[in-house]
Coordinates of C-alpha atoms (C1' of nucleotides) in Angstrom, one line a residue:
Chain A
X1 CA 0.0 0.0 0.0
X2 CA 1.6 3.2 -1.2
X3 CA -1.0 5.7 0.0
X4 CA 1.4 7.3 2.4
X5 CA 4.1 7.8 -0.2
X6 CA 1.6 9.4 -2.6
X7 CA 0.3 11.7 0.2
X8 CA 3.9 12.8 0.8
X9 CA 4.6 13.4 -2.8
X10 CA 1.4 15.5 -3.2
X11 CA 2.2 17.5 0.0
X12 CA 5.7 18.1 -1.3
X13 CA 4.4 19.4 -4.6
X14 CA 2.1 21.7 -2.7
X15 CA 5.0 23.1 -0.6
X16 CA 7.1 23.8 -3.7
X17 CA 4.1 25.5 -5.4
X18 CA 3.7 27.7 -2.4
X19 CA 7.2 29.0 -2.7
X20 CA 6.8 29.4 -6.4
X21 CA 3.9 31.7 -5.6
X22 CA 1.4 29.6 -7.5
X23 CA -2.3 30.3 -7.1
X24 CA -3.4 29.3 -3.7
X25 CA -6.3 27.4 -5.2
X26 CA -3.9 25.2 -7.1
X27 CA -1.9 24.6 -4.0
X28 CA -5.0 23.7 -2.0
X29 CA -6.1 21.3 -4.7
X30 CA -2.9 19.3 -4.1
X31 CA -3.4 19.5 -0.3
X32 CA -7.0 18.5 -0.6
X33 CA -6.1 15.5 -2.8
X34 CA -3.4 14.5 -0.3
X35 CA -5.9 14.7 2.6
X36 CA -8.5 12.5 0.8
X37 CA -5.9 9.8 0.0
X38 CA -4.6 10.0 3.6
X39 CA -8.0 8.9 4.8
X40 CA -8.4 6.3 2.2
X41 CA -8.6 2.7 3.6
X42 CA -8.2 1.1 0.3
X43 CA -4.7 0.8 -1.4
X44 CA -4.3 3.6 -3.9
X45 CA -2.7 1.1 -6.3
X46 CA -6.0 -0.8 -6.6
X47 CA -7.8 2.4 -7.6
X48 CA -5.1 3.2 -10.1
X49 CA -5.2 -0.3 -11.6
X50 CA -9.0 0.1 -12.1
X51 CA -8.5 3.5 -13.6
X52 CA -10.7 5.0 -10.9
X53 CA -8.4 7.6 -9.4
X54 CA -10.5 10.5 -10.7
X55 CA -13.5 9.2 -8.9
X56 CA -11.9 10.3 -5.7
X57 CA -13.1 13.8 -4.7
X58 CA -10.4 16.4 -5.3
X59 CA -8.5 14.1 -7.8
X60 CA -8.9 15.2 -11.4
X61 CA -7.1 14.4 -14.6
X62 CA -3.8 16.1 -13.8
X63 CA -3.3 14.8 -10.2
X64 CA -4.4 11.3 -11.3
X65 CA -1.7 11.3 -13.9
X66 CA 0.9 12.3 -11.4
X67 CA -0.2 9.6 -9.0
X68 CA -0.1 7.0 -11.8
X69 CA 3.4 8.1 -12.9
X70 CA 4.6 7.8 -9.3
X71 CA 3.0 4.4 -8.8
X72 CA 4.5 3.0 -12.0
X73 CA 8.0 4.7 -12.0
X74 CA 8.5 5.4 -8.3
X75 CA 8.9 9.2 -8.9
X76 CA 7.1 12.2 -10.2
X77 CA 8.9 14.1 -13.0
X78 CA 6.8 17.2 -12.1
X79 CA 8.2 17.1 -8.5
X80 CA 11.7 16.5 -9.8
X81 CA 11.4 19.6 -12.0
X82 CA 10.2 21.7 -9.1
X83 CA 13.1 20.5 -7.0
X84 CA 15.5 21.6 -9.7
X85 CA 13.8 25.0 -9.8
X86 CA 13.7 25.7 -6.1
X87 CA 16.5 25.2 -3.6
X88 CA 15.8 23.2 -0.5
X89 CA 17.4 25.8 1.7
X90 CA 14.4 28.1 1.2
X91 CA 12.3 25.7 3.3
X92 CA 14.6 26.2 6.2
X93 CA 14.2 30.0 6.1
X94 CA 10.4 29.5 6.1
X95 CA 10.7 27.8 9.5
X96 CA 11.2 31.3 11.0
X97 CA 7.9 32.8 12.1
X98 CA 7.1 35.8 10.0
X99 CA 9.0 34.5 7.0
X100 CA 6.7 33.0 4.3
X101 CA 7.4 31.6 0.9
X102 CA 7.8 35.0 -0.9
X103 CA 10.2 36.5 1.5
X104 CA 12.2 33.3 1.9
X105 CA 12.7 33.1 -1.9
X106 CA 13.7 36.8 -2.0
X107 CA 16.2 36.4 0.8
X108 CA 17.7 33.4 -1.0
X109 CA 18.0 35.0 -4.4
X110 CA 18.6 38.7 -3.5
X111 CA 20.9 38.3 -0.6
X112 CA 22.2 34.7 -1.2
X113 CA 21.1 33.6 2.3
X114 CA 21.3 29.8 2.7
X115 CA 20.6 29.2 6.4
X116 CA 19.0 30.7 9.5
X117 CA 22.5 31.5 10.8
X118 CA 23.3 33.5 7.7
X119 CA 19.9 35.1 8.0
X120 CA 20.7 36.3 11.5
X121 CA 24.0 37.7 10.4
X122 CA 22.5 39.6 7.5
X123 CA 19.8 41.1 9.8
X124 CA 22.4 42.2 12.3
X125 CA 24.5 43.7 9.6
X126 CA 21.5 45.7 8.4
X127 CA 21.5 44.2 5.0
X128 CA 17.8 43.2 5.1
X129 CA 16.6 46.8 5.5
X130 CA 18.1 47.7 2.2
X131 CA 15.8 45.3 0.2
X132 CA 12.8 46.8 -1.5
X133 CA 9.7 46.9 0.7
X134 CA 11.7 46.1 3.7
X135 CA 12.7 48.4 6.6
X136 CA 14.2 48.5 10.0
X137 CA 11.1 47.1 11.6
X138 CA 10.9 44.2 9.3
X139 CA 14.5 43.4 10.0
X140 CA 13.9 43.5 13.8
X141 CA 10.8 41.3 13.2
X142 CA 13.1 38.7 11.6
X143 CA 15.5 38.8 14.5
X144 CA 12.6 38.3 16.9
X145 CA 11.3 35.5 14.7
X146 CA 14.7 33.7 14.8
X147 CA 14.7 34.0 18.6
X148 CA 11.2 32.4 18.8
X149 CA 12.3 29.7 16.3
X150 CA 15.2 28.8 18.5
X151 CA 13.1 28.6 21.6
X152 CA 10.3 26.6 19.9
X153 CA 10.1 23.0 21.3
X154 CA 8.3 21.9 18.2
X155 CA 5.4 19.5 18.5
X156 CA 5.4 17.9 21.9
X157 CA 3.4 14.9 23.1
X158 CA 0.0 16.0 24.6
X159 CA 0.7 14.5 28.0
X160 CA 3.9 16.6 28.6
X161 CA 1.8 19.8 28.5
X162 CA -1.7 18.8 29.5
X163 CA -1.3 19.1 33.3
X164 CA 0.1 22.6 33.0
X165 CA -2.6 23.8 30.6
X166 CA -5.4 22.5 32.8
X167 CA -3.7 24.3 35.7
X168 CA -3.7 27.5 33.7
X169 CA -7.4 27.2 32.9
X170 CA -8.4 26.6 36.5
X171 CA -6.1 29.3 37.8
X172 CA -7.6 31.9 35.5
X173 CA -11.1 30.8 36.3
X174 CA -10.5 31.0 40.0
X175 CA -8.9 34.4 39.9
X176 CA -11.4 36.0 37.6
X177 CA -14.6 34.2 38.1
X178 CA -15.0 33.8 34.4
X179 CA -16.6 30.5 33.4
X180 CA -15.9 30.5 29.7
X181 CA -12.3 29.7 29.6
X182 CA -11.2 26.7 27.5
X183 CA -8.2 25.3 25.6
X184 CA -8.9 25.0 21.9
X185 CA -6.9 23.8 18.9
X186 CA -5.4 20.3 18.6
X187 CA -5.2 20.2 22.4
X188 CA -8.9 20.2 22.7
X189 CA -9.2 17.6 19.9
X190 CA -6.8 15.4 21.9
X191 CA -4.3 15.1 19.2
X192 CA -1.4 13.0 20.5
X193 CA 1.0 15.8 19.9
X194 CA 0.5 19.6 19.9
X195 CA 2.4 22.6 18.7
X196 CA 1.2 25.8 20.1
X197 CA -1.6 25.7 22.7
X198 CA -4.6 28.1 22.4
X199 CA -6.6 29.1 25.4
X200 CA -9.8 31.1 24.8
X201 CA -11.4 33.5 27.2
X202 CA -14.9 35.0 26.7
X203 CA -15.2 38.4 28.4
X204 CA -16.4 41.9 27.5
X205 CA -14.8 43.8 30.3
X206 CA -12.0 41.8 32.0
X207 CA -9.7 41.1 29.1
X208 CA -6.9 43.3 30.4
X209 CA -7.0 41.6 33.8
X210 CA -6.9 38.1 32.4
X211 CA -4.0 38.9 30.1
X212 CA -2.1 40.5 33.0
X213 CA -2.7 37.4 35.2
X214 CA -1.7 35.1 32.4
X215 CA 1.5 37.0 31.4
X216 CA 2.7 37.4 35.0
X217 CA 2.1 33.9 36.2
X218 CA 4.8 31.5 37.2
X219 CA 4.4 29.4 34.1
X220 CA 5.5 32.3 31.9
X221 CA 9.2 32.1 31.0
X222 CA 9.0 34.8 28.4
X223 CA 6.3 37.0 26.9
X224 CA 6.5 36.9 23.1
X225 CA 3.7 39.2 22.3
X226 CA 1.1 41.1 24.3
X227 CA -1.9 43.1 23.0
X228 CA -5.5 43.9 23.9
X229 CA -7.0 40.6 22.8
X230 CA -4.0 38.3 22.5
X231 CA -1.0 37.3 24.6
X232 CA 1.6 34.7 23.6
X233 CA 4.0 33.3 26.1
X234 CA 6.6 30.5 26.3
X235 CA 6.6 28.0 29.1
X236 CA 9.8 26.8 30.8
X237 CA 9.7 23.7 28.5
X238 CA 9.6 25.9 25.4
X239 CA 6.0 25.4 24.5
X240 CA 4.2 28.5 23.1
X241 CA 0.8 29.2 24.7
X242 CA -1.5 31.8 23.2
X243 CA -4.3 33.4 25.2
X244 CA -7.1 34.9 23.2
X245 CA -9.8 37.2 24.6
X246 CA -13.1 37.1 22.6
X247 CA -16.4 38.9 23.1
X248 CA -18.9 37.0 25.2
X249 CA -21.5 36.7 22.4
X250 CA -18.9 35.2 20.1
X251 CA -17.8 32.5 22.5
X252 CA -19.2 29.5 20.6
X253 CA -18.1 30.8 17.2
X254 CA -14.6 31.5 18.5
X255 CA -14.3 28.1 20.3
X256 CA -15.5 26.3 17.1
X257 CA -13.1 28.3 14.9
X258 CA -10.0 27.9 17.1
X259 CA -10.6 24.2 17.8
X260 CA -10.4 23.4 14.1
X261 CA -9.1 21.4 12.5
X262 CA -8.6 23.7 9.5
X263 CA -10.0 21.1 7.1
X264 CA -13.1 20.6 9.4
X265 CA -13.7 24.3 9.4
X266 CA -13.5 24.6 5.7
X267 CA -16.1 21.8 5.4
X268 CA -18.4 23.7 7.7
X269 CA -18.0 27.0 5.9
X270 CA -18.8 25.3 2.6
X271 CA -22.0 24.1 4.1
X272 CA -22.7 27.6 5.4
X273 CA -22.3 29.0 1.9
X274 CA -24.6 26.4 0.4
X275 CA -27.3 27.6 2.9
X276 CA -26.8 31.3 2.1
X277 CA -24.8 31.8 5.4
X278 CA -21.4 32.9 6.3
X279 CA -19.3 31.5 9.2
X280 CA -16.4 33.2 10.8
X281 CA -14.9 33.3 14.3
X282 CA -17.6 35.9 15.4
X283 CA -20.7 34.0 14.5
X284 CA -22.9 32.6 11.8
X285 CA -24.5 35.3 9.6
X286 CA -27.1 35.5 6.8
X287 CA -25.3 36.4 3.6
X288 CA -28.0 38.8 2.4
X289 CA -28.9 40.8 5.5
X290 CA -25.8 40.2 7.5
X291 CA -28.0 39.2 10.4
X292 CA -26.3 37.1 13.1
X293 CA -28.1 33.8 13.7
X294 CA -25.7 31.9 16.0
X295 CA -22.5 32.4 17.8
X296 CA -23.0 32.1 21.6
X297 CA -22.4 28.4 21.8
X298 CA -20.9 25.7 19.5
X299 CA -24.1 23.7 19.7
X300 CA -26.3 26.5 18.1
X301 CA -23.8 26.9 15.3
X302 CA -23.8 23.2 14.4
X303 CA -27.6 23.2 14.8
X304 CA -28.1 26.2 12.5
X305 CA -26.0 24.3 9.9
X306 CA -28.4 21.4 10.1
X307 CA -26.4 19.0 12.2
X308 CA -25.8 17.9 15.8
X309 CA -22.7 19.2 17.7
X310 CA -19.6 17.3 16.7
X311 CA -17.2 16.2 19.5
X312 CA -13.8 17.8 19.1
X313 CA -12.0 14.5 18.7
X314 CA -13.8 13.9 15.5
X315 CA -13.1 17.2 13.9
X316 CA -10.4 16.0 11.5
X317 CA -12.5 16.0 8.2
X318 CA -12.6 12.2 8.2
X319 CA -16.2 12.1 7.2
X320 CA -17.6 13.5 10.4
X321 CA -19.5 16.4 8.8
X322 CA -21.3 14.1 6.4
X323 CA -22.0 11.7 9.2
X324 CA -23.5 14.5 11.3
X325 CA -25.6 15.8 8.4
X326 CA -27.0 12.3 8.0
X327 CA -27.6 11.8 11.7
X328 CA -25.0 9.0 11.7
X329 CA -22.4 10.3 14.1
X330 CA -21.0 7.6 16.4
X331 CA -22.2 7.6 20.0
X332 CA -18.6 7.9 21.3
X333 CA -17.4 6.0 24.3
X334 CA -17.0 8.1 27.5
X335 CA -15.0 7.7 30.7
X336 CA -18.2 6.9 32.5
X337 CA -18.6 3.8 30.3
X338 CA -15.4 2.3 31.7
X339 CA -15.9 -0.6 34.1
X340 CA -12.5 -2.1 34.2
X341 CA -8.8 -1.9 33.2
X342 CA -6.9 -4.5 31.2
X343 CA -3.1 -4.6 31.1
X344 CA -1.4 -3.7 34.3
X345 CA 1.7 -4.7 36.2
X346 CA 2.4 -5.4 39.9
X347 CA 5.5 -6.1 41.9
X348 CA 5.3 -9.7 40.7
X349 CA 7.2 -8.3 37.6
X350 CA 8.3 -4.7 37.1
X351 CA 5.4 -2.9 38.7
X352 CA 5.9 -0.8 41.8
X353 CA 2.7 -1.8 43.7
X354 CA 1.0 -4.9 45.0
X355 CA -2.0 -6.6 43.7
X356 CA -4.0 -5.2 46.6
X357 CA -2.9 -1.6 46.0
X358 CA -3.9 -1.9 42.3
X359 CA -7.3 -3.4 43.3
X360 CA -7.9 -0.6 45.8
X361 CA -7.1 2.0 43.2
X362 CA -9.4 0.3 40.8
X363 CA -12.2 0.4 43.3
X364 CA -11.5 4.1 44.0
X365 CA -11.9 4.7 40.2
X366 CA -15.3 3.0 40.3
X367 CA -14.3 -0.1 38.4
X368 CA -16.0 -3.5 38.7
X369 CA -13.0 -5.6 37.6
X370 CA -9.4 -5.5 36.5
X371 CA -7.1 -7.8 34.5
X372 CA -3.6 -8.0 35.8
X373 CA -1.1 -8.9 33.2
X374 CA 2.5 -9.1 34.5
X375 CA 5.4 -9.7 32.2
X376 CA 6.2 -13.3 31.4
X377 CA 9.7 -14.8 31.2
X378 CA 11.6 -14.1 28.1
X379 CA 12.1 -10.5 28.9
X380 CA 15.5 -10.3 30.6
X381 CA 15.7 -6.9 32.3
X382 CA 12.3 -6.7 33.9
X383 CA 12.3 -10.1 35.4
X384 CA 9.2 -11.7 33.9
X385 CA 7.4 -14.5 35.7
X386 CA 7.3 -18.2 34.9
X387 CA 4.2 -20.4 35.2
X388 CA 4.7 -21.3 38.8
X389 CA 5.0 -17.7 39.9
X390 CA 2.0 -16.9 37.8
X391 CA 0.1 -19.6 39.7
X392 CA 1.1 -18.0 43.0
X393 CA 0.0 -14.6 41.8
X394 CA -3.3 -16.1 40.8
X395 CA -3.8 -17.5 44.3
X396 CA -3.0 -14.2 45.9
X397 CA -5.3 -12.3 43.6
X398 CA -8.2 -14.6 44.6
X399 CA -7.5 -13.6 48.3
X400 CA -7.4 -9.9 47.4
X401 CA -10.5 -10.2 45.4
X402 CA -12.4 -11.2 48.6
X403 CA -10.8 -8.5 50.7
X404 CA -11.3 -5.6 48.4
X405 CA -14.5 -6.6 46.8
X406 CA -13.6 -6.3 43.1
X407 CA -13.3 -8.9 40.4
X408 CA -9.6 -9.6 39.6
X409 CA -8.7 -11.6 36.6
X410 CA -5.1 -12.7 36.2
X411 CA -3.6 -12.9 32.8
X412 CA -0.2 -12.3 31.4
X413 CA 1.7 -10.1 29.0
X414 CA 3.5 -12.7 27.0
X415 CA 6.5 -11.9 24.8
X416 CA 6.5 -12.5 21.2
X417 CA 10.1 -13.5 20.7
X418 CA 12.3 -12.7 17.8
X419 CA 11.4 -16.0 16.2
X420 CA 7.7 -15.5 16.8
X421 CA 7.5 -17.9 19.7
X422 CA 5.1 -16.9 22.5
X423 CA 6.6 -16.9 26.0
X424 CA 4.4 -18.0 27.8
X425 CA 0.8 -18.9 27.6
X426 CA -1.5 -21.4 29.4
X427 CA -5.2 -22.2 29.2
X428 CA -5.4 -21.4 32.9
X429 CA -4.6 -17.8 32.3
X430 CA -7.5 -15.4 32.2
X431 CA -6.2 -13.2 29.4
X432 CA -3.0 -13.4 27.3
X433 CA -1.6 -10.3 25.7
X434 CA 1.0 -10.9 23.1
X435 CA 3.6 -8.1 22.9
X436 CA 6.8 -7.4 21.1
X437 CA 9.5 -6.0 23.4
X438 CA 12.7 -6.8 21.5
X439 CA 14.1 -6.7 18.0
X440 CA 11.9 -3.6 17.4
X441 CA 14.0 -2.4 14.5
X442 CA 13.5 -5.5 12.5
X443 CA 12.4 -5.3 8.8
X444 CA 8.7 -5.2 8.0
X445 CA 8.9 -8.8 6.8
X446 CA 10.5 -10.0 10.0
X447 CA 8.1 -8.1 12.2
X448 CA 5.1 -9.4 10.3
X449 CA 6.4 -12.9 10.3
X450 CA 6.6 -12.8 14.1
X451 CA 3.1 -11.4 14.5
X452 CA 1.8 -14.0 12.1
X453 CA 3.4 -16.9 13.9
X454 CA 2.2 -15.7 17.3
X455 CA -1.3 -14.9 16.1
X456 CA -1.8 -18.2 14.4
X457 CA -0.3 -20.2 17.3
X458 CA -3.7 -19.6 19.0
X459 CA -1.9 -18.9 22.3
X460 CA -2.7 -15.2 22.6
X461 CA -5.9 -13.2 22.9
X462 CA -4.7 -9.8 22.0
X463 CA -1.9 -7.7 20.6
X464 CA -0.4 -5.2 23.1
X465 CA 1.0 -1.8 22.0
X466 CA 1.0 -3.0 18.4
X467 CA 3.6 -0.6 17.0
X468 CA 5.8 -0.3 20.0
X469 CA 6.3 3.4 19.5
X470 CA 7.2 5.9 22.2
X471 CA 6.1 9.5 21.6
X472 CA 8.4 12.5 21.9
X473 CA 11.0 11.3 19.5
X474 CA 12.0 8.5 21.9
X475 CA 11.3 5.5 19.7
X476 CA 9.7 5.3 16.3
X477 CA 7.0 2.7 15.6
X478 CA 8.1 -0.7 14.4
X479 CA 7.8 -1.3 10.7
X480 CA 4.4 -2.8 11.0
X481 CA 2.0 -3.4 8.1
X482 CA -1.0 -2.3 10.2
X483 CA -3.6 -3.4 7.6
X484 CA -2.1 -6.9 7.5
X485 CA -1.9 -7.1 11.2
X486 CA -5.5 -6.1 11.6
X487 CA -6.6 -8.6 9.0
X488 CA -4.8 -11.4 10.9
X489 CA -6.3 -10.2 14.2
X490 CA -9.7 -10.2 12.6
X491 CA -9.2 -13.6 11.1
X492 CA -8.3 -15.2 14.4
X493 CA -10.7 -13.2 16.5
X494 CA -8.0 -11.3 18.5
X495 CA -8.6 -8.1 20.3
X496 CA -6.5 -5.0 19.6
X497 CA -5.1 -2.9 22.4
X498 CA -5.3 0.8 22.7
X499 CA -2.4 1.3 25.1
X500 CA -3.3 4.3 27.2
X501 CA 0.2 4.9 28.5
X502 CA 0.5 8.5 27.5
X503 CA 3.7 8.2 25.6
X504 CA 2.4 5.2 23.7
X505 CA -1.2 5.7 22.7
X506 CA -0.9 2.7 20.5
X507 CA -3.0 1.9 18.5
X508 CA -3.5 5.6 17.7
X509 CA -6.7 7.2 16.6
X510 CA -6.5 6.6 12.9
X511 CA -5.6 2.9 13.5
X512 CA -8.5 2.5 16.0
X513 CA -10.7 3.9 13.2
X514 CA -9.4 1.2 10.8
X515 CA -9.8 -1.6 13.3
X516 CA -13.4 -0.4 14.2
X517 CA -14.4 -0.3 10.6
X518 CA -13.1 -3.9 10.1
X519 CA -15.3 -5.0 13.0
X520 CA -12.4 -5.7 15.3
X521 CA -13.0 -5.4 19.0
X522 CA -10.7 -3.3 21.1
X523 CA -9.8 -2.7 24.7
X524 CA -8.0 0.1 26.5
X525 CA -5.1 -0.9 28.6
X526 CA -3.3 1.6 30.9
X527 CA -0.2 -0.6 31.0
X528 CA 0.1 0.7 34.6
X529 CA 3.3 0.0 36.5
X530 CA 2.0 1.9 39.6
X531 CA -1.5 2.8 41.0
X532 CA -1.2 6.4 39.9
X533 CA -0.8 5.4 36.3
X534 CA -4.3 3.8 36.3
X535 CA -5.6 7.4 35.9
X536 CA -4.1 7.4 32.4
X537 CA -7.3 5.7 31.3
X538 CA -8.5 9.1 30.1
X539 CA -5.8 9.2 27.4
X540 CA -7.0 5.8 26.2
X541 CA -10.6 6.9 26.1
X542 CA -9.9 9.9 24.1
X543 CA -7.7 8.0 21.7
X544 CA -10.5 5.6 21.2
X545 CA -12.9 8.5 20.6
X546 CA -10.5 9.9 18.0
X547 CA -11.0 6.5 16.2
X548 CA -14.8 6.9 16.4
X549 CA -15.0 4.0 19.0
X550 CA -18.4 3.5 20.7
X551 CA -19.2 1.7 23.9
X552 CA -19.9 -1.6 22.0
X553 CA -16.4 -1.5 20.4
X554 CA -14.5 -1.5 23.7
X555 CA -14.1 -4.4 26.2
X556 CA -13.6 -2.2 29.2
X557 CA -17.3 -1.3 29.1
X558 CA -18.4 -4.9 29.9
X559 CA -19.8 -5.8 33.3
X560 CA -17.8 -8.2 35.4
X561 CA -20.2 -11.0 34.5
X562 CA -19.9 -10.3 30.8
X563 CA -16.1 -10.1 31.2
X564 CA -16.0 -13.4 33.0
X565 CA -18.1 -15.0 30.3
X566 CA -15.7 -13.7 27.6
X567 CA -12.7 -14.9 29.5
X568 CA -14.1 -18.4 29.8
X569 CA -14.5 -18.5 26.1
X570 CA -10.9 -17.3 25.6
X571 CA -9.6 -20.0 27.9
X572 CA -11.6 -22.7 26.2
X573 CA -10.2 -21.5 22.9
X574 CA -6.6 -21.7 24.1
X575 CA -7.3 -25.0 25.6
X576 CA -8.6 -26.4 22.4
X577 CA -5.4 -25.3 20.6
X578 CA -2.9 -26.6 23.2
X579 CA -4.3 -30.2 23.4
Chain B
dG1 C1' -6.0 22.1 -10.2
dC2 C1' -10.9 20.8 -9.3
dC3 C1' -15.7 21.3 -10.0
dG4 C1' -20.9 21.7 -11.8
dT5 C1' -29.4 19.6 -10.7
dT6 C1' -28.8 27.8 -12.0
dT7 C1' -22.3 27.0 -14.3
dT8 C1' -17.5 23.5 -18.9
dC9 C1' -15.8 29.2 -16.9
dG10 C1' -15.2 31.5 -12.9
dG11 C1' -15.4 30.6 -8.8
dC12 C1' -12.8 28.2 -4.9
dC13 C1' -13.1 29.6 3.5
dC14 C1' -12.4 33.7 6.5
dG15 C1' -10.4 37.5 8.8
dA16 C1' -6.6 40.2 11.3
dC17 C1' -2.3 42.3 11.6
dT18 C1' 1.9 44.4 9.9
dG19 C1' 4.9 47.2 7.4
dT20 C1' 5.6 49.8 3.8
dT21 C1' 2.8 51.8 1.5
dT22 C1' -0.7 55.9 -1.5
dT23 C1' -4.0 51.0 -2.1
dC24 C1' -1.9 46.4 -0.7
dA25 C1' 0.9 42.1 -0.4
dG26 C1' 2.5 38.9 2.7
dT27 C1' 1.9 36.1 6.7
dC28 C1' -0.6 33.8 10.1
dG29 C1' -4.1 31.1 12.5

DNA sequence: GCCGTTTTCGGCCCGACTGTTTTCAGTCG
């Protein structure tokens, strides 16, 4: 499946066209086509072979030809030509806030600037102010931009910034009494990583006060920009946070607008136009009279556009607008639906806490049951357990079950070894997660061969953290053919894990979406190694929501009796295999 | 470059800010 490569090619073309100063409509045509193919579940090669590329929305004759050429020759002559025409260094200059395609190209050709260091030097020497339509202020703006660029932490995993942002919101609410304060942007959509964070405040009279509080708080390492309605700061970890003050009667429109995504917003505005309306961040207006018909809440905006409110996690232009218009939005799983946690470790292997501590925490969280899955042998460093130790753990769990009054199932997290062997599994065990913990950098063929052998052995019930990735640039995902993996899981009736450990989130939203659409059942596992980590369930729930998962798709919503029934079936299935 | 149940041409999502300008292009979100 070469969808990803094609998407990258189209995006690259769009980037080069931007620098070339091509019509923005032509550029967005490439971006739109890329977006459509990105969300395609079918291999693009199949469509091409059938000559059906132009049936995709946003793909016409010209783009179809370029895709066809790429699929048959492995490259695009159009892109190659663009690359010859425009130097790669220009992209680096565009990384500086305030420098767009036009200026970057001019700096490259008129001053011969090849890097951000050279740009800084030129600005300091006063060479930039000598260019046409540039002045001293523009030069200083560039120097400021370079400073911001160097401070920028880039996209960071959501969990690294979420606690601080929530603290900001509650602090500002407490100090001002304003109710309508909320994060927006990709943060509110629960994207796994975020760039800048936007916080919105609705107030007609206290804007100055809020901005003062925000700018002078402890979390502010530096104020980048401060005005009447906007203030940008950088946190000690280098994340930019923008506070925006909006009029009270525009709260809903502003929240909708700044939550995005951009593609989702464009979709909504197209619908507004088709109804003779106009949507912007201040409200929804009649095109003819200019009369405002909605804006106070997000709900009334969506309603006026003829659809129910769409949860932020879905706003990625993955078909949610059409689903909403047809009344077919999924009824997304919520935290309240969660009745148990699967995948957790105790001090039997590498966890910090006892079975009892974990059980008590589960009870505090309002759960009916938990599935403990300590590491099995075959995992050197963490001291996995063998069958006899597992048996002991099982006995202890039965004791704790009575003491604490919560159903405790005891499974195992079995290693899928480099040769695909499963270490270890038994029909006695309540739930067997198969996970890869070693040889993560193997080739796609090797990884898939391991998965295949493990899945078809009949010894495992699920796949744990299927790609093995760690967010924040710590570890890339294994080279997994996710479609093939899901097909095998579907074939053998395995469950797929949504690992809720906040730097895993694995499966991620898009892959949950794929699994759900294939009819595969999933579960959320916190992979907790201490009681506190059981609170990470929230990350798993929102990852599931980003994949359109409903209550019925997720095992954690089963009652303890239903879970027990399922587990008996799984044990019987494993027993039948091992005889 | 794509698209069409008023259209095969002329539209295409919207608005703010900035700096260098006599009317707007470039950048950003």
